[in-house]
Amino acid sequence: MIDHLQDTITLNNGVKMPGFGLGVYKVENGDAVENAVGAAIRHGYRSIDTAAFYDNETGVGKAINECGVPREDLFITSKVWNDDQGYEQTLQAFEASLKKLDLEYLDLYLIHWPVKGLYKETWKAMEKLYKDGKVRAIGVSNFHVHHLQDLLSDCEVKPVINQVEYHPHLTQMELHEFCRKENIQLEAWSPLKKGRIFDVPTIVEIAEKYAKSPAQVILRWDLQNHVVTIPKSVTEHRIIENADVFDFSLTEEEMEKINRLNKNERTGSNPDSFDE
Ligand code: NDP
């Protein structure tokens, strides 16, 4: 169990990853992302989740390089975008991300979405990057069970992570169980359902009981469910608030109550139809 903001889980290749991090989707490059990443690291975050698609890797890199925390104490994730999939393209996209981030290596590189007909070739490039020591761990994002089965059927290196939309309205039970069995860590994107889930009575009730915010209850639920979480905020007091989830715990009954809020409701695309 993650008991502290800097506690780590061990991925299936032995690499340790913080269980809690900052997401920076839709945060503008420049001051906005530099301030958010800078504030997060100042307040103890050690994991940052970006992507080539977010167009803010330059700012993320600047904040990382200026934060004063040694590089090896940070955990930096980026992702290969759909238009860059394929073997050679992925190798090039990785180099472009590294250059923008101004880093010598990444901790985790993910396939952003399972582009039909291409994601296995993309994975071959990810395996090469991993074997060449340019990235400490490789994984996927937005993979359904059938995508994972397809990849696992002939990959050389197993993905360490599957980063998917996950919140109390989309609990991904079947996928989570599959990942657990395969020792692939589940990671939640849009853990706060983009801020659209704070008025659910069950969550408000539990939040009142512990004098915590609905956001804190949800993030605590992620951790107790052994799901790595990366809430996004550009607001310093929320960056602090979101990470202040280590002084209470939800009972089994409360965990179950939140699990039961599932509606299989997505804010983002379904991985089976995102590119139609
Ligand atoms: P989140 O579910 O993290 O919600 C972010 C929103 O909630 C923002 O509007 C933020 O506002 C608000 N918020 C954050 N904390 C609080 C709080 N304590 N109280 C009230 N409001 C709050 O959404 P994201 O979609 O950004 O998901 C998180 C991360 O996951 C992304 O940033 C990205 O790194 C990753 N992601 C990955 C995807 C993928 O395909 N792999 C897809 C989507 C996201 P404000 O910033 O104004 O404070």
XYZ file of C-alpha atoms and ligand atoms in Angstrom:
324
model
C 0.000 0.000 0.000
C 1.133 3.500 -0.805
C 1.359 5.320 2.554
C 3.244 8.409 1.484
C 3.348 10.646 -1.573
C 6.780 9.337 -2.542
C 6.078 5.662 -1.890
C 6.580 3.424 -4.891
C 5.125 0.275 -6.334
C 7.368 -2.241 -8.087
C 6.606 -2.781 -11.766
C 6.919 -6.236 -13.364
C 10.473 -5.456 -14.545
C 11.611 -4.455 -11.035
C 11.540 -0.696 -11.645
C 9.951 1.322 -8.850
C 7.301 3.904 -9.726
C 5.595 6.399 -7.405
C 1.973 5.416 -6.821
C 0.898 9.045 -7.083
C 1.830 11.693 -9.642
C 0.810 14.846 -11.507
C -0.889 14.770 -14.923
C -0.446 17.696 -17.291
C -2.938 17.100 -20.115
C -4.239 20.394 -21.555
C -1.784 22.441 -19.519
C -0.283 25.076 -21.770
C 3.415 24.914 -22.554
C 5.449 27.713 -20.928
C 4.639 29.320 -17.566
C 1.476 27.293 -16.920
C 3.100 23.880 -17.125
C 6.381 25.043 -15.591
C 4.505 26.444 -12.572
C 2.349 23.328 -12.142
C 5.263 20.899 -12.369
C 7.458 23.157 -10.211
C 4.749 23.405 -7.525
C 4.068 19.676 -7.576
C 7.740 18.776 -7.108
C 8.115 21.418 -4.395
C 5.195 19.826 -2.558
C 6.684 16.358 -2.751
C 5.409 14.866 -6.033
C 8.053 12.828 -7.827
C 6.113 11.505 -10.837
C 5.011 13.581 -13.841
C 2.825 12.282 -16.667
C 3.081 14.061 -20.027
C 2.794 13.046 -23.709
C 3.984 14.281 -27.066
C 0.333 15.049 -27.834
C 0.080 17.495 -24.903
C 2.581 19.754 -26.625
C 4.114 20.782 -23.305
C 7.165 18.549 -23.018
C 9.506 21.548 -23.343
C 7.954 23.230 -20.305
C 7.832 19.987 -18.336
C 11.532 19.467 -19.070
C 12.418 23.014 -18.077
C 10.627 22.644 -14.736
C 12.318 19.280 -14.122
C 15.749 20.590 -14.932
C 15.274 23.632 -12.687
C 13.578 21.983 -9.711
C 16.711 21.070 -7.775
C 15.625 17.457 -7.204
C 18.110 14.938 -8.648
C 16.921 13.403 -11.913
C 17.130 9.871 -10.493
C 14.600 10.784 -7.795
C 12.019 11.753 -10.412
C 9.837 9.506 -12.537
C 8.975 10.932 -15.955
C 6.412 9.421 -18.311
C 5.708 10.351 -21.925
C 3.747 8.690 -24.726
C 3.995 8.079 -28.443
C 1.105 9.712 -30.282
C -1.114 7.912 -32.804
C 0.284 9.677 -35.892
C 3.790 8.564 -34.951
C 3.067 4.864 -34.629
C 5.028 2.272 -36.604
C 8.606 1.092 -35.981
C 10.816 3.867 -37.376
C 8.312 6.602 -36.545
C 8.186 5.545 -32.903
C 11.979 5.554 -32.590
C 11.988 9.064 -34.028
C 9.082 10.231 -31.867
C 10.911 9.009 -28.768
C 14.033 10.976 -29.684
C 11.903 14.076 -30.333
C 10.236 13.760 -26.910
C 13.567 13.251 -25.173
C 14.981 16.319 -26.899
C 12.014 18.494 -25.967
C 12.169 17.270 -22.376
C 15.929 17.878 -22.450
C 16.483 14.568 -20.660
C 18.883 11.688 -21.199
C 16.351 8.967 -20.525
C 12.671 8.465 -19.716
C 11.376 6.387 -16.841
C 8.283 5.205 -18.679
C 7.193 5.407 -22.308
C 3.661 4.410 -23.292
C 1.757 3.668 -26.494
C -0.906 6.377 -26.161
C -3.724 4.498 -27.988
C -3.885 1.059 -29.676
C -3.831 2.190 -33.317
C -5.217 -0.711 -35.353
C -2.677 -2.500 -37.518
C 0.213 -0.522 -36.041
C 0.456 -0.974 -32.304
C 2.426 -4.228 -32.488
C 5.038 -2.691 -34.745
C 5.118 0.286 -32.405
C 5.696 -2.130 -29.530
C 8.732 -3.602 -31.308
C 10.242 -0.116 -31.323
C 9.369 0.327 -27.647
C 11.187 -2.963 -26.925
C 14.235 -1.693 -28.793
C 14.245 1.570 -26.807
C 13.986 -0.465 -23.612
C 16.774 -2.870 -24.563
C 18.976 0.052 -25.583
C 18.532 1.520 -22.097
C 16.860 4.723 -23.271
C 13.782 4.107 -21.166
C 13.546 2.228 -17.854
C 10.098 0.765 -18.479
C 7.598 0.499 -21.327
C 3.845 0.209 -21.231
C 0.573 0.912 -22.943
C -2.434 3.148 -22.551
C -6.075 2.688 -23.476
C -5.689 -1.032 -24.112
C -8.747 -3.245 -23.654
C -8.267 -6.890 -22.613
C -8.297 -8.033 -26.245
C -5.571 -5.527 -27.185
C -3.439 -6.795 -24.299
C -4.037 -10.433 -25.225
C -2.996 -9.680 -28.788
C 0.176 -7.899 -27.641
C 1.051 -10.528 -25.023
C 0.711 -13.332 -27.569
C 4.073 -12.511 -29.154
C 5.819 -9.650 -27.348
C 9.350 -10.076 -26.011
C 8.970 -7.517 -23.243
C 5.733 -7.403 -21.296
C 4.133 -3.985 -20.758
C 4.549 -2.811 -17.151
C 1.542 -0.476 -17.133
C -1.836 -0.015 -18.741
C -2.947 3.607 -18.253
C -6.704 3.890 -18.777
C -9.647 6.101 -17.928
C -10.607 5.097 -14.390
C -12.852 6.759 -11.809
C -15.902 5.783 -9.731
C -18.124 5.945 -12.827
C -15.755 3.706 -14.830
C -14.219 1.091 -12.557
C -12.895 -1.233 -15.280
C -13.403 -4.365 -13.140
C -12.730 -6.944 -15.862
C -9.691 -5.102 -17.241
C -8.327 -4.571 -13.732
C -8.663 -8.269 -12.931
C -6.932 -9.226 -16.187
C -4.069 -6.806 -15.484
C -3.735 -8.079 -11.922
C -3.360 -11.655 -13.194
C -0.803 -10.602 -15.814
C 1.124 -8.425 -13.351
C 0.469 -5.312 -15.439
C -0.077 -2.294 -13.195
C -3.293 -0.334 -13.805
C -2.905 3.459 -13.849
C -5.860 5.875 -13.759
C -6.227 8.742 -16.189
C -8.919 11.337 -15.488
C -9.112 9.923 -11.951
C -11.305 12.905 -11.017
C -13.464 12.452 -14.127
C -12.135 15.861 -15.186
C -13.794 17.473 -12.152
C -17.275 16.191 -13.023
C -17.893 13.783 -10.173
C -17.607 15.805 -6.999
C -21.341 16.099 -6.290
C -22.135 12.369 -6.128
C -23.925 11.952 -2.740
C -22.041 8.769 -1.712
C -18.713 10.516 -2.263
C -19.841 13.749 -0.557
C -21.087 11.758 2.447
C -17.800 9.894 2.855
C -15.844 13.125 2.371
C -17.845 14.807 5.157
C -17.207 11.908 7.521
C -13.423 12.307 7.191
C -13.427 16.121 6.755
C -11.803 15.566 3.359
C -12.787 16.781 -0.107
C -14.530 14.556 -2.672
C -11.329 14.681 -4.748
C -9.329 13.341 -1.809
C -11.809 10.513 -1.221
C -11.607 9.447 -4.873
C -7.803 9.549 -4.959
C -7.655 7.563 -1.714
C -10.024 5.012 -3.301
C -7.585 4.697 -6.250
C -4.666 3.981 -3.932
C -6.571 1.477 -1.800
C -7.611 -0.251 -5.031
C -3.871 -0.476 -5.947
C -4.304 1.795 -8.953
C -1.570 4.340 -9.709
C -3.136 7.790 -9.977
C -2.086 11.032 -11.706
C -4.642 13.800 -11.014
C -4.110 16.979 -13.017
C -4.240 20.442 -11.506
C -2.638 23.757 -12.314
C -3.868 25.225 -9.025
C -1.273 25.099 -6.265
C -3.723 24.587 -3.390
C -5.358 21.689 -5.278
C -1.970 20.176 -6.086
C -1.369 20.163 -2.309
C -4.912 19.007 -1.499
C -4.814 16.086 -3.925
C -1.661 14.690 -2.358
C -2.994 15.054 1.185
C -4.606 11.626 1.256
C -2.318 9.698 3.558
C -3.887 10.518 6.921
C -7.149 8.592 6.562
C -8.353 5.325 5.102
C -11.639 4.150 3.691
C -13.344 1.147 5.240
C -14.034 -1.917 3.138
C -17.687 -0.966 3.116
C -16.898 2.532 1.844
C -14.624 1.086 -0.844
C -17.472 -1.180 -1.933
C -19.958 1.707 -1.942
C -17.688 3.663 -4.288
C -17.038 0.592 -6.447
C -20.798 0.277 -6.867
C -21.053 3.780 -8.394
C -19.759 2.311 -11.664
C -21.814 3.235 -14.746
C -19.251 2.297 -17.400
C -19.343 5.982 -18.297
C -16.430 7.448 -20.250
C -15.391 11.087 -20.609
C -12.951 10.100 -23.336
C -13.050 7.798 -26.357
C -13.591 4.068 -26.240
C -10.316 2.368 -27.252
C -12.279 0.306 -29.783
C -13.550 3.347 -31.677
C -11.211 6.288 -30.996
C -9.871 6.357 -34.557
C -13.091 5.844 -36.502
P -8.552 14.821 -13.916
O -9.594 13.794 -13.689
O -7.252 14.726 -13.233
O -9.249 16.222 -13.578
C -8.603 17.444 -13.772
C -9.607 18.559 -13.516
O -10.024 18.534 -12.147
C -9.036 19.932 -13.765
O -10.074 20.717 -14.286
C -8.633 20.414 -12.380
O -8.716 21.822 -12.282
C -9.695 19.764 -11.511
N -9.220 19.450 -10.174
C -8.058 18.839 -9.843
N -7.977 18.680 -8.507
C -9.104 19.210 -7.978
C -9.583 19.359 -6.664
N -8.907 18.921 -5.622
N -10.797 19.978 -6.488
C -11.496 20.437 -7.519
N -11.089 20.317 -8.808
C -9.896 19.708 -9.043
O -8.387 14.954 -15.509
P -7.297 14.705 -16.621
O -8.065 14.351 -17.838
O -6.350 15.812 -16.721
O -6.517 13.368 -16.171
C -5.330 13.354 -15.378
C -4.111 13.032 -16.221
O -4.233 11.759 -16.858
C -3.899 13.988 -17.415
O -3.463 15.253 -17.039
C -2.920 13.184 -18.246
O -1.627 13.260 -17.691
C -3.512 11.776 -18.098
N -4.430 11.464 -19.218
C -4.076 10.436 -20.067
C -4.889 10.080 -21.122
C -4.484 8.957 -21.997
O -5.119 8.754 -23.043
N -3.466 8.197 -21.651
C -6.144 10.787 -21.405
C -6.462 11.830 -20.456
C -5.628 12.123 -19.394
P -7.440 22.835 -12.215
O -6.356 22.288 -13.078
O -8.020 24.093 -12.755
O -7.035 22.939 -10.777
